[in-house]
XYZ file of C-alpha atoms in Angstrom:
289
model
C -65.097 274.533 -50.121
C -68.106 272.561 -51.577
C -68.817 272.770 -54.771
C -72.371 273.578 -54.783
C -71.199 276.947 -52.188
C -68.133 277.869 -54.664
C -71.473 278.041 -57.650
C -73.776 279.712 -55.500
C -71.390 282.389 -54.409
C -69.569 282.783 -58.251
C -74.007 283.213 -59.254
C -74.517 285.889 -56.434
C -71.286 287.664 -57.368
C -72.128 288.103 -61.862
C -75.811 289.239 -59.943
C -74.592 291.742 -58.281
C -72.235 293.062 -61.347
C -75.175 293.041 -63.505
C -74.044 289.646 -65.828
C -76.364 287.042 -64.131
C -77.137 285.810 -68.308
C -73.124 284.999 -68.148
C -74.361 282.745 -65.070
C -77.563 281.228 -66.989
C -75.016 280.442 -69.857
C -72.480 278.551 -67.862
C -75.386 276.880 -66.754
C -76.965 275.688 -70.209
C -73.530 274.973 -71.606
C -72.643 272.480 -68.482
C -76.238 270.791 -68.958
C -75.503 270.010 -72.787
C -72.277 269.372 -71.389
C -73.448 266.223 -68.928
C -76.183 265.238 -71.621
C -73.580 264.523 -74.235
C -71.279 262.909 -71.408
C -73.717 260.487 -70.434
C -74.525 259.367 -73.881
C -70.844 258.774 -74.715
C -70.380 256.843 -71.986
C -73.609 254.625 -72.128
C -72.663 253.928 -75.680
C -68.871 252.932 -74.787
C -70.343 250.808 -71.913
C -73.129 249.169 -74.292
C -70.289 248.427 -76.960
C -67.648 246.865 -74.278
C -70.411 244.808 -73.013
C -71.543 243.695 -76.777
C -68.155 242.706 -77.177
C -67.751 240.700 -74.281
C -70.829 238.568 -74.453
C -70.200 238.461 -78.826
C -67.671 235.962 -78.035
C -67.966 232.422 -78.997
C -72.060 233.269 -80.262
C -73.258 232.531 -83.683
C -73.027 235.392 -85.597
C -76.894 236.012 -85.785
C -76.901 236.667 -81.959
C -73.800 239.140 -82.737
C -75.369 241.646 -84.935
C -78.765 241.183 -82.892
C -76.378 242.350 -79.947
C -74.978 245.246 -81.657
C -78.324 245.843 -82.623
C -79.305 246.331 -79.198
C -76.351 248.969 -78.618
C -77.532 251.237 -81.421
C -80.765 251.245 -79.912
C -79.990 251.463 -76.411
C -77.761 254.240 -77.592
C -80.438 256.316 -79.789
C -83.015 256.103 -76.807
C -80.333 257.317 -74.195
C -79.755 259.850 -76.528
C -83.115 260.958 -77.239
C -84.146 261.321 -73.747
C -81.100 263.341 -72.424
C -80.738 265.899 -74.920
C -84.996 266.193 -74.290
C -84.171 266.803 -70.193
C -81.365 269.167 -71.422
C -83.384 271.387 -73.679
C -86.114 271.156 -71.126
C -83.816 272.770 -68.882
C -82.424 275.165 -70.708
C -85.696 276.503 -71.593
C -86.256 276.983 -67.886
C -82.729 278.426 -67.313
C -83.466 280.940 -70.051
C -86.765 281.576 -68.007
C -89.104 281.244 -71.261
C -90.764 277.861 -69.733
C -93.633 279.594 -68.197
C -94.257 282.019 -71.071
C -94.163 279.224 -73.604
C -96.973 277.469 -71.469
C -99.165 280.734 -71.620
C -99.172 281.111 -75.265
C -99.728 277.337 -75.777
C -102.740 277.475 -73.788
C -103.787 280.911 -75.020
C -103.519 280.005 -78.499
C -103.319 276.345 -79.657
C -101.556 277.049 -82.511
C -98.494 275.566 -81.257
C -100.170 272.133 -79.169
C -100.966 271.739 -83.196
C -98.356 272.781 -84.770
C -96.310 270.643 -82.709
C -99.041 267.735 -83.096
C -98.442 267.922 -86.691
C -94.798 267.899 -86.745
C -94.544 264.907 -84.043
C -97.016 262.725 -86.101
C -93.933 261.360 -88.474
C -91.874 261.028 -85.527
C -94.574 259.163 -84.261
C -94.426 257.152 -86.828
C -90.996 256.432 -87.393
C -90.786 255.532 -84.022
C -93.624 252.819 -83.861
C -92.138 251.080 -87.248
C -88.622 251.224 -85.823
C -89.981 249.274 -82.373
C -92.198 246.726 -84.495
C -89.330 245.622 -86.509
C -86.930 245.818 -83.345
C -89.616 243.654 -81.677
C -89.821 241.091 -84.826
C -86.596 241.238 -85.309
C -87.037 241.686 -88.841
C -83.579 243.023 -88.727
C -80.091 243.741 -87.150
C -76.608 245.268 -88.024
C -74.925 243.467 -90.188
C -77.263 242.467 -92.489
C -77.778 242.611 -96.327
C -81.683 244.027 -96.966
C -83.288 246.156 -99.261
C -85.557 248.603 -97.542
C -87.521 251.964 -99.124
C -85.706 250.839 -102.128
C -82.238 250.523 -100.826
C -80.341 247.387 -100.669
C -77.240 247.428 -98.720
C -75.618 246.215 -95.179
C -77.203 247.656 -92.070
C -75.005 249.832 -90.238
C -77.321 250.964 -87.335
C -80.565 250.941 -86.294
C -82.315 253.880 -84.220
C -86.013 254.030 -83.059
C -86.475 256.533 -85.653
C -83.674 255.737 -88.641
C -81.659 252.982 -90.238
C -78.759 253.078 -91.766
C -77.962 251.102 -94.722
C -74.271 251.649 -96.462
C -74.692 250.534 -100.530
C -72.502 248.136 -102.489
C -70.943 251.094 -103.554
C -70.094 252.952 -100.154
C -73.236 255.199 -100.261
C -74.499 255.558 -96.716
C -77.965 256.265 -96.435
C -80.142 257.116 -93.561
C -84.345 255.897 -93.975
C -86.827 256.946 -91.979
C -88.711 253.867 -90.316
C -91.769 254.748 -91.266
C -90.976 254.749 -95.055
C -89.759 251.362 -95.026
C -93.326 249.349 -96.070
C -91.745 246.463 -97.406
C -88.489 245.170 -96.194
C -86.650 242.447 -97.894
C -83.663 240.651 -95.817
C -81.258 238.575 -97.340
C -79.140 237.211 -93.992
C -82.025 235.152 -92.790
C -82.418 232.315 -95.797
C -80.145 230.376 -97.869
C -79.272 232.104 -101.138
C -78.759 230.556 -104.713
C -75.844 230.535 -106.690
C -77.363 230.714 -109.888
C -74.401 230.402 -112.694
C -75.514 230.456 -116.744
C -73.041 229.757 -119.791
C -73.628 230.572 -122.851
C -72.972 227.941 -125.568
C -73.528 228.383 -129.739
C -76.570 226.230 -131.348
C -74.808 224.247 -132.522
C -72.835 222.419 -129.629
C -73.958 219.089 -128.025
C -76.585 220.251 -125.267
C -76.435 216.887 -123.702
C -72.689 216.777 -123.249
C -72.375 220.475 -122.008
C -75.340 219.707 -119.283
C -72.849 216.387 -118.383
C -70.225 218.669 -118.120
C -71.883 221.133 -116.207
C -73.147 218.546 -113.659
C -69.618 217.236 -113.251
C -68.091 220.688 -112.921
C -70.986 221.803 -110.209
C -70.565 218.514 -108.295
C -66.612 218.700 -108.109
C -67.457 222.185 -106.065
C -69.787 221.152 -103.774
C -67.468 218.413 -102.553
C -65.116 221.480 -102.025
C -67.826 223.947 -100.711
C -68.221 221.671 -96.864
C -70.619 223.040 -95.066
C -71.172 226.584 -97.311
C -73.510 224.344 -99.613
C -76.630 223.470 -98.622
C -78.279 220.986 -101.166
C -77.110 218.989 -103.994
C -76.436 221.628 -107.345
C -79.163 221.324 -110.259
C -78.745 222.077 -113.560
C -82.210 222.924 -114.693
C -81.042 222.780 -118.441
C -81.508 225.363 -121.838
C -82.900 228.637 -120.431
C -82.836 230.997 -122.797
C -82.100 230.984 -126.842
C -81.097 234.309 -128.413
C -78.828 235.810 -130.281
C -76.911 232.650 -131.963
C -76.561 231.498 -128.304
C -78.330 229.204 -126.121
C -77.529 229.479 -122.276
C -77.161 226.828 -119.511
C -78.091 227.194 -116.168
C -77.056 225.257 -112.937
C -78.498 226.129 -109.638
C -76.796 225.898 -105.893
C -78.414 226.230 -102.471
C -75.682 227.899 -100.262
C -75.876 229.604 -97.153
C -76.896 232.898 -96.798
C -74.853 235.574 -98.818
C -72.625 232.640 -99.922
C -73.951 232.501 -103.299
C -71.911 235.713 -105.419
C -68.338 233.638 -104.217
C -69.756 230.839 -105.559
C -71.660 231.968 -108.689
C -68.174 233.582 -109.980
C -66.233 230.640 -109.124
C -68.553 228.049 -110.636
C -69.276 230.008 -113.613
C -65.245 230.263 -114.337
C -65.065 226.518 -113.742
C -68.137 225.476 -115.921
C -66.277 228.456 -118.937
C -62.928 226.792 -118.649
C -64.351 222.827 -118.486
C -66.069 223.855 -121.746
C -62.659 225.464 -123.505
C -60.828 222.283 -123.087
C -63.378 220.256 -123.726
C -64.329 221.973 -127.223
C -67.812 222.475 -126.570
C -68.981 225.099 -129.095
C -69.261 228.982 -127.447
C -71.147 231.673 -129.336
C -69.371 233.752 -131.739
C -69.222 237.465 -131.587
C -71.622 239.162 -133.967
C -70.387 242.571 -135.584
C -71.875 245.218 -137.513
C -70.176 245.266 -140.949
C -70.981 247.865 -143.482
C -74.246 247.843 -142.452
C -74.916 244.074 -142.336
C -75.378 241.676 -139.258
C -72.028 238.914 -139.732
C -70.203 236.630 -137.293
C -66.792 237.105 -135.893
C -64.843 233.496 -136.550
């Protein structure tokens, strides 16, 4: 027996006992049913495709890939549950009384209007920086304040997880300036302190030998040559050194910590002169030997 028949007979039989709603039900519940069906398995097909082609690209053209699975994913989304609820409202026979009082009234054409104008604009910001491609998953920004790794990107949302594991979900349209740290080389930017009195011209030798030694390790993770750009700050009995190196994007903490430990330890066993600890004794300002 054909499905369709089996359906059309089980609806004529709950008429005729009275429960025709217990029909309308079945009815909504398969819709949402096939609406969150067909999402799943556009988004399984997306990924499995993603991860095909992912293979042997660069890893820009990776997250822009995965990129385009959250958003073919979010628009799938949108427009089936929208059919579904469509439906339902028909099912539940309100569709034609909802029109009446729309057009009667007007309240609700601008109610709605009003509602759908943040939408709106959510949506237009998401597909302007999709179309820039200002960004994708995977990569470190700070937007609407936020700075973090991208974890998906909707027409309406994105979805940046913190340093510290806090997920959080912005709104397109509140993201005026976005800053994106995947797309240019970064700086390793490493400072020592030394004390006033040490030799300023033999730590900066130091230094320069120390920062050169790692960028014969670093291969193709550096960039440019490392600079030491010299005394940047005096304060505190202390005068700090800074040396500067152009690494490739998101490189630059690894290297910053390791450098800095390198340039701390050359210094030790050279003697160069550190800063001593000041403490508060008895109300006067000494110096820890």
């Amino acid at each position: 027996m054909p499905v369709s028949l089996f359906i059309k007979q089980l609806d004529e039989l709950l008429a005729e006992n009275g429960l025709s709603f217990i029909s309308t039900l079945i009815d909504i519940v398969i819709t949402f049913a096939l609406a969150r069906l067909i999402v799943a398995l556009v988004g399984r097909t997306a990924r499995s495709i993603v991860t095909r082609r992912a293979k042997g690209v660069e890893e820009l053209k990776a997250r822009r890939l995965t990129t385009a699975v959250t958003l073919i994913t979010s628009v799938v989304k949108y427009v089936a549950y929208f059919i579904a609820i469509a439906i339902a409202v028909g099912e539940l026979g309100y569709a034609g009384a909802m029109n009446s009082m729309l057009a009667a009234a007007g309240i609700g054409s601008l109610a709605i209007g009003i509602g759908a104008q943040n939408v709106i604009r959510d949506v237009t910001a998401g597909l302007m920086m999709l179309f820039e491609d200002q960004l994708a998953v995977g990569d470190y920004v700070t937007a609407a304040g936020i700075t973090g790794t991208v974890e998906a990107v909707t027409l309406r949302t994105t979805t940046v997880r913190s340093y510290g594991g806090e997920l959080s979900v912005i709104p397109n349209g509140s993201i005026s300036v976005l800053t994106n740290y995947s797309r240019t080389d970064s700086l390793a930017i490493a400072e020592v302190p030394v004390a006033y009195e040490a030799d300023a011209e033999r730590a900066l030798a130091l230094m320069r030998e120390e920062a050169e030694a790692y960028h014969a390790e670093l291969g193709d993770v550096a960039v440019e040559k490392p600079e030491v750009v010299g005394a940047v700050q005096l304060t505190g009995g202390e005068m700090v050194l800074r040396v500067v190196q152009r690494v490739k994007p998101l490189a630059h903490w690894e290297v910053q910590r390791e450098l800095t430990r390198r340039i701390a330890a050359r210094f030790v066993r050279e003697g160069v002169a550190l800063p001593r600890a000041r403490v508060q004794v008895a109300g006067k300002e000494g110096e820890e030997a």
